[in-house]
Amino acid sequence: DKGNHRHFMQKEIYEQPVVVAQTLRSYLSRIDARVSLPIPEFDLGAIRRVTIVACGTSYYAGMVAKYWFEQFARVPVDLDFASEFRYRAPVMEDGGLALFISQSGETADTLAALRHARGEGQKIAVVVNVPSSTMARESDLLLPTHAGPEIGVASTKAFACQLAVLAALAANLARAKGRLSPEEERDIVRHLEETPAALNAALANDPAIEAMAHVIAGARDVLYLGRGTDYPLALEGALKLKEISYIHAEGYAAGEMKHGPIALIDENVPVIVIAPSGPLFEKTVSNMQEVQARGGKVVLISDAEGIAQAGEGCLATIEMPKVHPLIAPLVYAVPVQLLAYHVAVAKGTDVDQPRNLAKSVTVE
Ligand code: F6R
């Protein structure tokens, strides 16, 4: 049932504040301001390396997690697409954790990778949205997302809930490694608890995004740029646009532009820049200005501070709430989802059932 929404995708985008709150409730303990995961049958503190494997949008959630695990827990992280991982003779030492992320829990490539990692003596953790799925049954540590059934082929709310679980796992791993003080953990819990309200504030941009969608709908190519955890979001934004609007899009690490892709820039290529104010802002803005100097039309997604500093000369700006960097990837997912959605609606494509795609990919 779509309720009063036109498409399941739109409904699922709007469900995010509620389902993220729901997911966080099972991973945060309010009373002692701690992260609480299901107790694994192995010692998280003994983990020396994490291998993250997934496909598509779930892979981009894994990419955000790589930044978090390395930053908070100082554990080295290997990340791969399931379809590459399985066939590249990956090196996995004893004492490693292999983490699989999947909405459906049935994606054939991810499942094959899971079984391969088990054969290599890895502990198996899974982040899945379907608790009765095959991956859930074959795990040593089951970390469910509580997004509820996701019907739209383009993943939205499952991605947000995956990030919520992965942030909790990052904090738990950091504590197990002796790298997180109780004060730091309390801060992380506090920031995560701010997420649902920030998601609501992000959704308030819907009319502004809808109003500019026709400009993007007329483009043949669109670029998305970001740094740090906004880089996976740039990739995710491009994937969303491609799959439902059929417009060619690419996500790039902002600093990579000058190593090639900037040659593509002219006044016909809109560039979506994902840049919350913060430590990486200045650098991203200088990449953005390189684009503008070549006639590129920029849509800047930032907070009031960032827009005040760099919004001038942009085709459009989308003003996000000011959020802690930890939760920024969850919150900044909303405008890229809404943009893809409205562009697809403007183009008249089948938003919930894009051509050539299936919700669950059960062939390798
Ligand atoms: C994109 C999308 C796909 C899936 C991918 C993995 O919007 O939905 O890229 O993310 O097929 O599926 P799961 O997460 O079920 O393993």
PDB file of N, CA and C in Angstrom, residues 2-82:
ATOM      1  N   LYS A   2       0.644   2.118  -0.975  1.00  0.00           N
ATOM      2  CA  LYS A   2       1.481   3.310  -1.100  1.00  0.00           C
ATOM      3  C   LYS A   2       0.983   4.467  -0.237  1.00  0.00           C
ATOM      4  N   GLY A   3      -0.136   4.247   0.464  1.00  0.00           N
ATOM      5  CA  GLY A   3      -0.691   5.331   1.268  1.00  0.00           C
ATOM      6  C   GLY A   3      -1.021   6.506   0.372  1.00  0.00           C
ATOM      7  N   ASN A   4      -0.661   7.716   0.798  1.00  0.00           N
ATOM      8  CA  ASN A   4      -0.950   8.864  -0.075  1.00  0.00           C
ATOM      9  C   ASN A   4       0.253   9.245  -0.937  1.00  0.00           C
ATOM     10  N   HIS A   5       1.143   8.285  -1.142  1.00  0.00           N
ATOM     11  CA  HIS A   5       2.296   8.541  -2.008  1.00  0.00           C
ATOM     12  C   HIS A   5       2.037   8.013  -3.412  1.00  0.00           C
ATOM     13  N   ARG A   6       2.728   8.643  -4.362  1.00  0.00           N
ATOM     14  CA  ARG A   6       2.523   8.269  -5.747  1.00  0.00           C
ATOM     15  C   ARG A   6       3.281   6.985  -6.103  1.00  0.00           C
ATOM     16  N   HIS A   7       4.402   6.778  -5.460  1.00  0.00           N
ATOM     17  CA  HIS A   7       5.219   5.590  -5.730  1.00  0.00           C
ATOM     18  C   HIS A   7       5.735   4.995  -4.420  1.00  0.00           C
ATOM     19  N   PHE A   8       6.061   3.710  -4.459  1.00  0.00           N
ATOM     20  CA  PHE A   8       6.667   3.086  -3.281  1.00  0.00           C
ATOM     21  C   PHE A   8       7.987   3.763  -2.932  1.00  0.00           C
ATOM     22  N   MET A   9       8.745   4.137  -3.971  1.00  0.00           N
ATOM     23  CA  MET A   9      10.037   4.761  -3.685  1.00  0.00           C
ATOM     24  C   MET A   9       9.853   6.028  -2.849  1.00  0.00           C
ATOM     25  N   GLN A  10       8.855   6.833  -3.224  1.00  0.00           N
ATOM     26  CA  GLN A  10       8.610   8.071  -2.485  1.00  0.00           C
ATOM     27  C   GLN A  10       8.188   7.757  -1.044  1.00  0.00           C
ATOM     28  N   LYS A  11       7.310   6.783  -0.910  1.00  0.00           N
ATOM     29  CA  LYS A  11       6.856   6.382   0.429  1.00  0.00           C
ATOM     30  C   LYS A  11       8.057   5.937   1.270  1.00  0.00           C
ATOM     31  N   GLU A  12       8.946   5.166   0.655  1.00  0.00           N
ATOM     32  CA  GLU A  12      10.074   4.607   1.408  1.00  0.00           C
ATOM     33  C   GLU A  12      11.096   5.688   1.774  1.00  0.00           C
ATOM     34  N   ILE A  13      11.243   6.672   0.908  1.00  0.00           N
ATOM     35  CA  ILE A  13      12.120   7.808   1.245  1.00  0.00           C
ATOM     36  C   ILE A  13      11.559   8.519   2.478  1.00  0.00           C
ATOM     37  N   TYR A  14      10.242   8.703   2.473  1.00  0.00           N
ATOM     38  CA  TYR A  14       9.592   9.405   3.588  1.00  0.00           C
ATOM     39  C   TYR A  14       9.536   8.583   4.876  1.00  0.00           C
ATOM     40  N   GLU A  15       9.668   7.286   4.768  1.00  0.00           N
ATOM     41  CA  GLU A  15       9.647   6.438   5.978  1.00  0.00           C
ATOM     42  C   GLU A  15      10.957   6.500   6.756  1.00  0.00           C
ATOM     43  N   GLN A  16      11.991   7.095   6.140  1.00  0.00           N
ATOM     44  CA  GLN A  16      13.332   6.960   6.730  1.00  0.00           C
ATOM     45  C   GLN A  16      13.470   7.462   8.174  1.00  0.00           C
ATOM     46  N   PRO A  17      12.872   8.609   8.528  1.00  0.00           N
ATOM     47  CA  PRO A  17      13.031   9.015   9.938  1.00  0.00           C
ATOM     48  C   PRO A  17      12.502   7.954  10.905  1.00  0.00           C
ATOM     49  N   VAL A  18      11.376   7.340  10.548  1.00  0.00           N
ATOM     50  CA  VAL A  18      10.767   6.341  11.438  1.00  0.00           C
ATOM     51  C   VAL A  18      11.561   5.037  11.461  1.00  0.00           C
ATOM     52  N   VAL A  19      11.954   4.552  10.288  1.00  0.00           N
ATOM     53  CA  VAL A  19      12.627   3.242  10.294  1.00  0.00           C
ATOM     54  C   VAL A  19      14.066   3.334  10.804  1.00  0.00           C
ATOM     55  N   VAL A  20      14.690   4.480  10.610  1.00  0.00           N
ATOM     56  CA  VAL A  20      16.037   4.637  11.187  1.00  0.00           C
ATOM     57  C   VAL A  20      15.935   4.691  12.708  1.00  0.00           C
ATOM     58  N   ALA A  21      14.934   5.396  13.218  1.00  0.00           N
ATOM     59  CA  ALA A  21      14.724   5.449  14.677  1.00  0.00           C
ATOM     60  C   ALA A  21      14.476   4.040  15.211  1.00  0.00           C
ATOM     61  N   GLN A  22      13.662   3.294  14.483  1.00  0.00           N
ATOM     62  CA  GLN A  22      13.332   1.916  14.854  1.00  0.00           C
ATOM     63  C   GLN A  22      14.585   1.039  14.877  1.00  0.00           C
ATOM     64  N   THR A  23      15.414   1.193  13.858  1.00  0.00           N
ATOM     65  CA  THR A  23      16.645   0.398  13.778  1.00  0.00           C
ATOM     66  C   THR A  23      17.596   0.782  14.911  1.00  0.00           C
ATOM     67  N   LEU A  24      17.735   2.096  15.125  1.00  0.00           N
ATOM     68  CA  LEU A  24      18.666   2.546  16.168  1.00  0.00           C
ATOM     69  C   LEU A  24      18.229   2.064  17.541  1.00  0.00           C
ATOM     70  N   ARG A  25      16.909   2.010  17.739  1.00  0.00           N
ATOM     71  CA  ARG A  25      16.402   1.584  19.055  1.00  0.00           C
ATOM     72  C   ARG A  25      16.947   0.219  19.435  1.00  0.00           C
ATOM     73  N   SER A  26      17.159  -0.662  18.468  1.00  0.00           N
ATOM     74  CA  SER A  26      17.656  -1.986  18.854  1.00  0.00           C
ATOM     75  C   SER A  26      19.184  -2.051  18.930  1.00  0.00           C
ATOM     76  N   TYR A  27      19.848  -0.941  18.629  1.00  0.00           N
ATOM     77  CA  TYR A  27      21.325  -0.953  18.720  1.00  0.00           C
ATOM     78  C   TYR A  27      21.901   0.054  19.716  1.00  0.00           C
ATOM     79  N   LEU A  28      21.027   0.900  20.277  1.00  0.00           N
ATOM     80  CA  LEU A  28      21.522   1.885  21.243  1.00  0.00           C
ATOM     81  C   LEU A  28      20.829   1.653  22.567  1.00  0.00           C
ATOM     82  N   SER A  29      21.600   1.713  23.612  1.00  0.00           N
ATOM     83  CA  SER A  29      20.994   1.637  24.928  1.00  0.00           C
ATOM     84  C   SER A  29      20.989   3.039  25.521  1.00  0.00           C
ATOM     85  N   ARG A  30      19.802   3.630  25.547  1.00  0.00           N
ATOM     86  CA  ARG A  30      19.627   5.005  26.046  1.00  0.00           C
ATOM     87  C   ARG A  30      20.122   5.161  27.473  1.00  0.00           C
ATOM     88  N   ILE A  31      19.766   4.174  28.308  1.00  0.00           N
ATOM     89  CA  ILE A  31      19.978   4.308  29.753  1.00  0.00           C
ATOM     90  C   ILE A  31      21.448   4.538  30.093  1.00  0.00           C
ATOM     91  N   ASP A  32      22.332   3.673  29.515  1.00  0.00           N
ATOM     92  CA  ASP A  32      23.747   3.872  29.839  1.00  0.00           C
ATOM     93  C   ASP A  32      24.511   4.531  28.690  1.00  0.00           C
ATOM     94  N   ALA A  33      23.766   5.107  27.710  1.00  0.00           N
ATOM     95  CA  ALA A  33      24.391   5.822  26.588  1.00  0.00           C
ATOM     96  C   ALA A  33      25.476   4.985  25.920  1.00  0.00           C
ATOM     97  N   ARG A  34      25.129   3.723  25.660  1.00  0.00           N
ATOM     98  CA  ARG A  34      26.083   2.827  25.004  1.00  0.00           C
ATOM     99  C   ARG A  34      25.472   2.203  23.762  1.00  0.00           C
ATOM    100  N   VAL A  35      26.365   1.737  22.912  1.00  0.00           N
ATOM    101  CA  VAL A  35      25.935   0.985  21.756  1.00  0.00           C
ATOM    102  C   VAL A  35      25.783  -0.457  22.210  1.00  0.00           C
ATOM    103  N   SER A  36      24.698  -1.120  21.827  1.00  0.00           N
ATOM    104  CA  SER A  36      24.550  -2.523  22.248  1.00  0.00           C
ATOM    105  C   SER A  36      24.179  -3.397  21.064  1.00  0.00           C
ATOM    106  N   LEU A  37      25.120  -4.253  20.702  1.00  0.00           N
ATOM    107  CA  LEU A  37      24.912  -5.182  19.598  1.00  0.00           C
ATOM    108  C   LEU A  37      24.540  -6.547  20.166  1.00  0.00           C
ATOM    109  N   PRO A  38      23.919  -7.417  19.367  1.00  0.00           N
ATOM    110  CA  PRO A  38      23.760  -8.806  19.817  1.00  0.00           C
ATOM    111  C   PRO A  38      25.154  -9.350  20.121  1.00  0.00           C
ATOM    112  N   ILE A  39      25.280 -10.153  21.180  1.00  0.00           N
ATOM    113  CA  ILE A  39      26.604 -10.657  21.555  1.00  0.00           C
ATOM    114  C   ILE A  39      27.064 -11.688  20.524  1.00  0.00           C
ATOM    115  N   PRO A  40      28.194 -11.424  19.868  1.00  0.00           N
ATOM    116  CA  PRO A  40      28.677 -12.420  18.895  1.00  0.00           C
ATOM    117  C   PRO A  40      29.281 -13.627  19.622  1.00  0.00           C
ATOM    118  N   GLU A  41      29.394 -14.743  18.888  1.00  0.00           N
ATOM    119  CA  GLU A  41      29.984 -15.950  19.489  1.00  0.00           C
ATOM    120  C   GLU A  41      31.501 -15.880  19.446  1.00  0.00           C
ATOM    121  N   PHE A  42      32.032 -14.736  19.092  1.00  0.00           N
ATOM    122  CA  PHE A  42      33.482 -14.585  19.028  1.00  0.00           C
ATOM    123  C   PHE A  42      33.831 -13.231  19.617  1.00  0.00           C
ATOM    124  N   ASP A  43      35.115 -13.025  19.873  1.00  0.00           N
ATOM    125  CA  ASP A  43      35.564 -11.796  20.535  1.00  0.00           C
ATOM    126  C   ASP A  43      35.827 -10.713  19.485  1.00  0.00           C
ATOM    127  N   LEU A  44      34.999  -9.679  19.491  1.00  0.00           N
ATOM    128  CA  LEU A  44      35.179  -8.587  18.518  1.00  0.00           C
ATOM    129  C   LEU A  44      36.543  -7.918  18.681  1.00  0.00           C
ATOM    130  N   GLY A  45      37.014  -7.876  19.930  1.00  0.00           N
ATOM    131  CA  GLY A  45      38.297  -7.227  20.215  1.00  0.00           C
ATOM    132  C   GLY A  45      39.478  -7.933  19.563  1.00  0.00           C
ATOM    133  N   ALA A  46      39.277  -9.219  19.216  1.00  0.00           N
ATOM    134  CA  ALA A  46      40.376  -9.991  18.623  1.00  0.00           C
ATOM    135  C   ALA A  46      40.424  -9.849  17.102  1.00  0.00           C
ATOM    136  N   ILE A  47      39.453  -9.132  16.539  1.00  0.00           N
ATOM    137  CA  ILE A  47      39.409  -8.981  15.075  1.00  0.00           C
ATOM    138  C   ILE A  47      40.580  -8.120  14.613  1.00  0.00           C
ATOM    139  N   ARG A  48      41.347  -8.645  13.638  1.00  0.00           N
ATOM    140  CA  ARG A  48      42.511  -7.889  13.164  1.00  0.00           C
ATOM    141  C   ARG A  48      42.278  -7.233  11.811  1.00  0.00           C
ATOM    142  N   ARG A  49      41.279  -7.745  11.100  1.00  0.00           N
ATOM    143  CA  ARG A  49      41.017  -7.197   9.772  1.00  0.00           C
ATOM    144  C   ARG A  49      39.558  -7.453   9.418  1.00  0.00           C
ATOM    145  N   VAL A  50      38.950  -6.494   8.752  1.00  0.00           N
ATOM    146  CA  VAL A  50      37.557  -6.670   8.335  1.00  0.00           C
ATOM    147  C   VAL A  50      37.498  -6.651   6.810  1.00  0.00           C
ATOM    148  N   THR A  51      36.779  -7.625   6.245  1.00  0.00           N
ATOM    149  CA  THR A  51      36.550  -7.672   4.803  1.00  0.00           C
ATOM    150  C   THR A  51      35.071  -7.400   4.567  1.00  0.00           C
ATOM    151  N   ILE A  52      34.769  -6.311   3.872  1.00  0.00           N
ATOM    152  CA  ILE A  52      33.364  -5.956   3.619  1.00  0.00           C
ATOM    153  C   ILE A  52      33.033  -6.278   2.166  1.00  0.00           C
ATOM    154  N   VAL A  53      31.935  -6.998   1.970  1.00  0.00           N
ATOM    155  CA  VAL A  53      31.558  -7.433   0.627  1.00  0.00           C
ATOM    156  C   VAL A  53      30.059  -7.202   0.422  1.00  0.00           C
ATOM    157  N   ALA A  54      29.703  -6.628  -0.715  1.00  0.00           N
ATOM    158  CA  ALA A  54      28.290  -6.381  -1.022  1.00  0.00           C
ATOM    159  C   ALA A  54      28.168  -5.985  -2.488  1.00  0.00           C
ATOM    160  N   CYS A  55      26.941  -5.696  -2.912  1.00  0.00           N
ATOM    161  CA  CYS A  55      26.688  -5.246  -4.293  1.00  0.00           C
ATOM    162  C   CYS A  55      25.867  -3.962  -4.269  1.00  0.00           C
ATOM    163  N   GLY A  56      26.020  -3.157  -5.292  1.00  0.00           N
ATOM    164  CA  GLY A  56      25.137  -2.013  -5.527  1.00  0.00           C
ATOM    165  C   GLY A  56      25.103  -1.031  -4.364  1.00  0.00           C
ATOM    166  N   THR A  57      23.899  -0.627  -4.022  1.00  0.00           N
ATOM    167  CA  THR A  57      23.715   0.336  -2.946  1.00  0.00           C
ATOM    168  C   THR A  57      24.270  -0.183  -1.618  1.00  0.00           C
ATOM    169  N   SER A  58      24.110  -1.481  -1.385  1.00  0.00           N
ATOM    170  CA  SER A  58      24.634  -2.066  -0.143  1.00  0.00           C
ATOM    171  C   SER A  58      26.161  -1.944  -0.103  1.00  0.00           C
ATOM    172  N   TYR A  59      26.783  -2.025  -1.269  1.00  0.00           N
ATOM    173  CA  TYR A  59      28.235  -1.845  -1.358  1.00  0.00           C
ATOM    174  C   TYR A  59      28.616  -0.415  -0.939  1.00  0.00           C
ATOM    175  N   TYR A  60      27.824   0.561  -1.355  1.00  0.00           N
ATOM    176  CA  TYR A  60      28.151   1.939  -0.985  1.00  0.00           C
ATOM    177  C   TYR A  60      27.986   2.171   0.518  1.00  0.00           C
ATOM    178  N   ALA A  61      27.013   1.471   1.128  1.00  0.00           N
ATOM    179  CA  ALA A  61      26.910   1.532   2.598  1.00  0.00           C
ATOM    180  C   ALA A  61      28.194   0.956   3.203  1.00  0.00           C
ATOM    181  N   GLY A  62      28.691  -0.126   2.595  1.00  0.00           N
ATOM    182  CA  GLY A  62      29.931  -0.736   3.075  1.00  0.00           C
ATOM    183  C   GLY A  62      31.127   0.196   2.929  1.00  0.00           C
ATOM    184  N   MET A  63      31.090   1.012   1.884  1.00  0.00           N
ATOM    185  CA  MET A  63      32.188   1.951   1.653  1.00  0.00           C
ATOM    186  C   MET A  63      32.204   3.037   2.739  1.00  0.00           C
ATOM    187  N   VAL A  64      31.026   3.494   3.133  1.00  0.00           N
ATOM    188  CA  VAL A  64      30.958   4.449   4.255  1.00  0.00           C
ATOM    189  C   VAL A  64      31.513   3.773   5.514  1.00  0.00           C
ATOM    190  N   ALA A  65      31.120   2.509   5.712  1.00  0.00           N
ATOM    191  CA  ALA A  65      31.560   1.775   6.906  1.00  0.00           C
ATOM    192  C   ALA A  65      33.080   1.624   6.949  1.00  0.00           C
ATOM    193  N   LYS A  66      33.692   1.475   5.790  1.00  0.00           N
ATOM    194  CA  LYS A  66      35.165   1.364   5.757  1.00  0.00           C
ATOM    195  C   LYS A  66      35.801   2.611   6.386  1.00  0.00           C
ATOM    196  N   TYR A  67      35.300   3.780   6.013  1.00  0.00           N
ATOM    197  CA  TYR A  67      35.827   5.019   6.611  1.00  0.00           C
ATOM    198  C   TYR A  67      35.632   4.995   8.123  1.00  0.00           C
ATOM    199  N   TRP A  68      34.468   4.578   8.567  1.00  0.00           N
ATOM    200  CA  TRP A  68      34.166   4.578  10.011  1.00  0.00           C
ATOM    201  C   TRP A  68      35.010   3.566  10.782  1.00  0.00           C
ATOM    202  N   PHE A  69      35.112   2.331  10.268  1.00  0.00           N
ATOM    203  CA  PHE A  69      35.859   1.288  10.998  1.00  0.00           C
ATOM    204  C   PHE A  69      37.323   1.704  11.124  1.00  0.00           C
ATOM    205  N   GLU A  70      37.852   2.287  10.062  1.00  0.00           N
ATOM    206  CA  GLU A  70      39.264   2.679  10.114  1.00  0.00           C
ATOM    207  C   GLU A  70      39.455   3.872  11.053  1.00  0.00           C
ATOM    208  N   GLN A  71      38.527   4.818  10.966  1.00  0.00           N
ATOM    209  CA  GLN A  71      38.664   6.018  11.798  1.00  0.00           C
ATOM    210  C   GLN A  71      38.470   5.712  13.292  1.00  0.00           C
ATOM    211  N   PHE A  72      37.418   4.994  13.617  1.00  0.00           N
ATOM    212  CA  PHE A  72      37.081   4.788  15.034  1.00  0.00           C
ATOM    213  C   PHE A  72      37.800   3.600  15.655  1.00  0.00           C
ATOM    214  N   ALA A  73      37.855   2.482  14.937  1.00  0.00           N
ATOM    215  CA  ALA A  73      38.409   1.264  15.536  1.00  0.00           C
ATOM    216  C   ALA A  73      39.859   1.030  15.121  1.00  0.00           C
ATOM    217  N   ARG A  74      40.341   1.793  14.132  1.00  0.00           N
ATOM    218  CA  ARG A  74      41.699   1.624  13.600  1.00  0.00           C
ATOM    219  C   ARG A  74      41.948   0.187  13.140  1.00  0.00           C
ATOM    220  N   VAL A  75      40.922  -0.428  12.591  1.00  0.00           N
ATOM    221  CA  VAL A  75      41.047  -1.774  12.042  1.00  0.00           C
ATOM    222  C   VAL A  75      41.139  -1.643  10.516  1.00  0.00           C
ATOM    223  N   PRO A  76      42.117  -2.299   9.890  1.00  0.00           N
ATOM    224  CA  PRO A  76      42.196  -2.218   8.431  1.00  0.00           C
ATOM    225  C   PRO A  76      40.995  -2.905   7.780  1.00  0.00           C
ATOM    226  N   VAL A  77      40.488  -2.283   6.743  1.00  0.00           N
ATOM    227  CA  VAL A  77      39.287  -2.787   6.076  1.00  0.00           C
ATOM    228  C   VAL A  77      39.546  -2.991   4.592  1.00  0.00           C
ATOM    229  N   ASP A  78      39.136  -4.147   4.134  1.00  0.00           N
ATOM    230  CA  ASP A  78      39.159  -4.493   2.721  1.00  0.00           C
ATOM    231  C   ASP A  78      37.719  -4.391   2.238  1.00  0.00           C
ATOM    232  N   LEU A  79      37.524  -3.854   1.052  1.00  0.00           N
ATOM    233  CA  LEU A  79      36.150  -3.672   0.573  1.00  0.00           C
ATOM    234  C   LEU A  79      36.083  -4.134  -0.864  1.00  0.00           C
ATOM    235  N   ASP A  80      35.051  -4.900  -1.187  1.00  0.00           N
ATOM    236  CA  ASP A  80      34.946  -5.318  -2.589  1.00  0.00           C
ATOM    237  C   ASP A  80      33.509  -5.589  -2.997  1.00  0.00           C
ATOM    238  N   PHE A  81      33.272  -5.455  -4.311  1.00  0.00           N
ATOM    239  CA  PHE A  81      32.017  -5.936  -4.885  1.00  0.00           C
ATOM    240  C   PHE A  81      32.045  -7.454  -4.774  1.00  0.00           C
ATOM    241  N   ALA A  82      30.906  -8.038  -4.438  1.00  0.00           N
ATOM    242  CA  ALA A  82      30.843  -9.492  -4.288  1.00  0.00           C
ATOM    243  C   ALA A  82      31.302 -10.204  -5.563  1.00  0.00           C
TER     244      ALA A  82
END
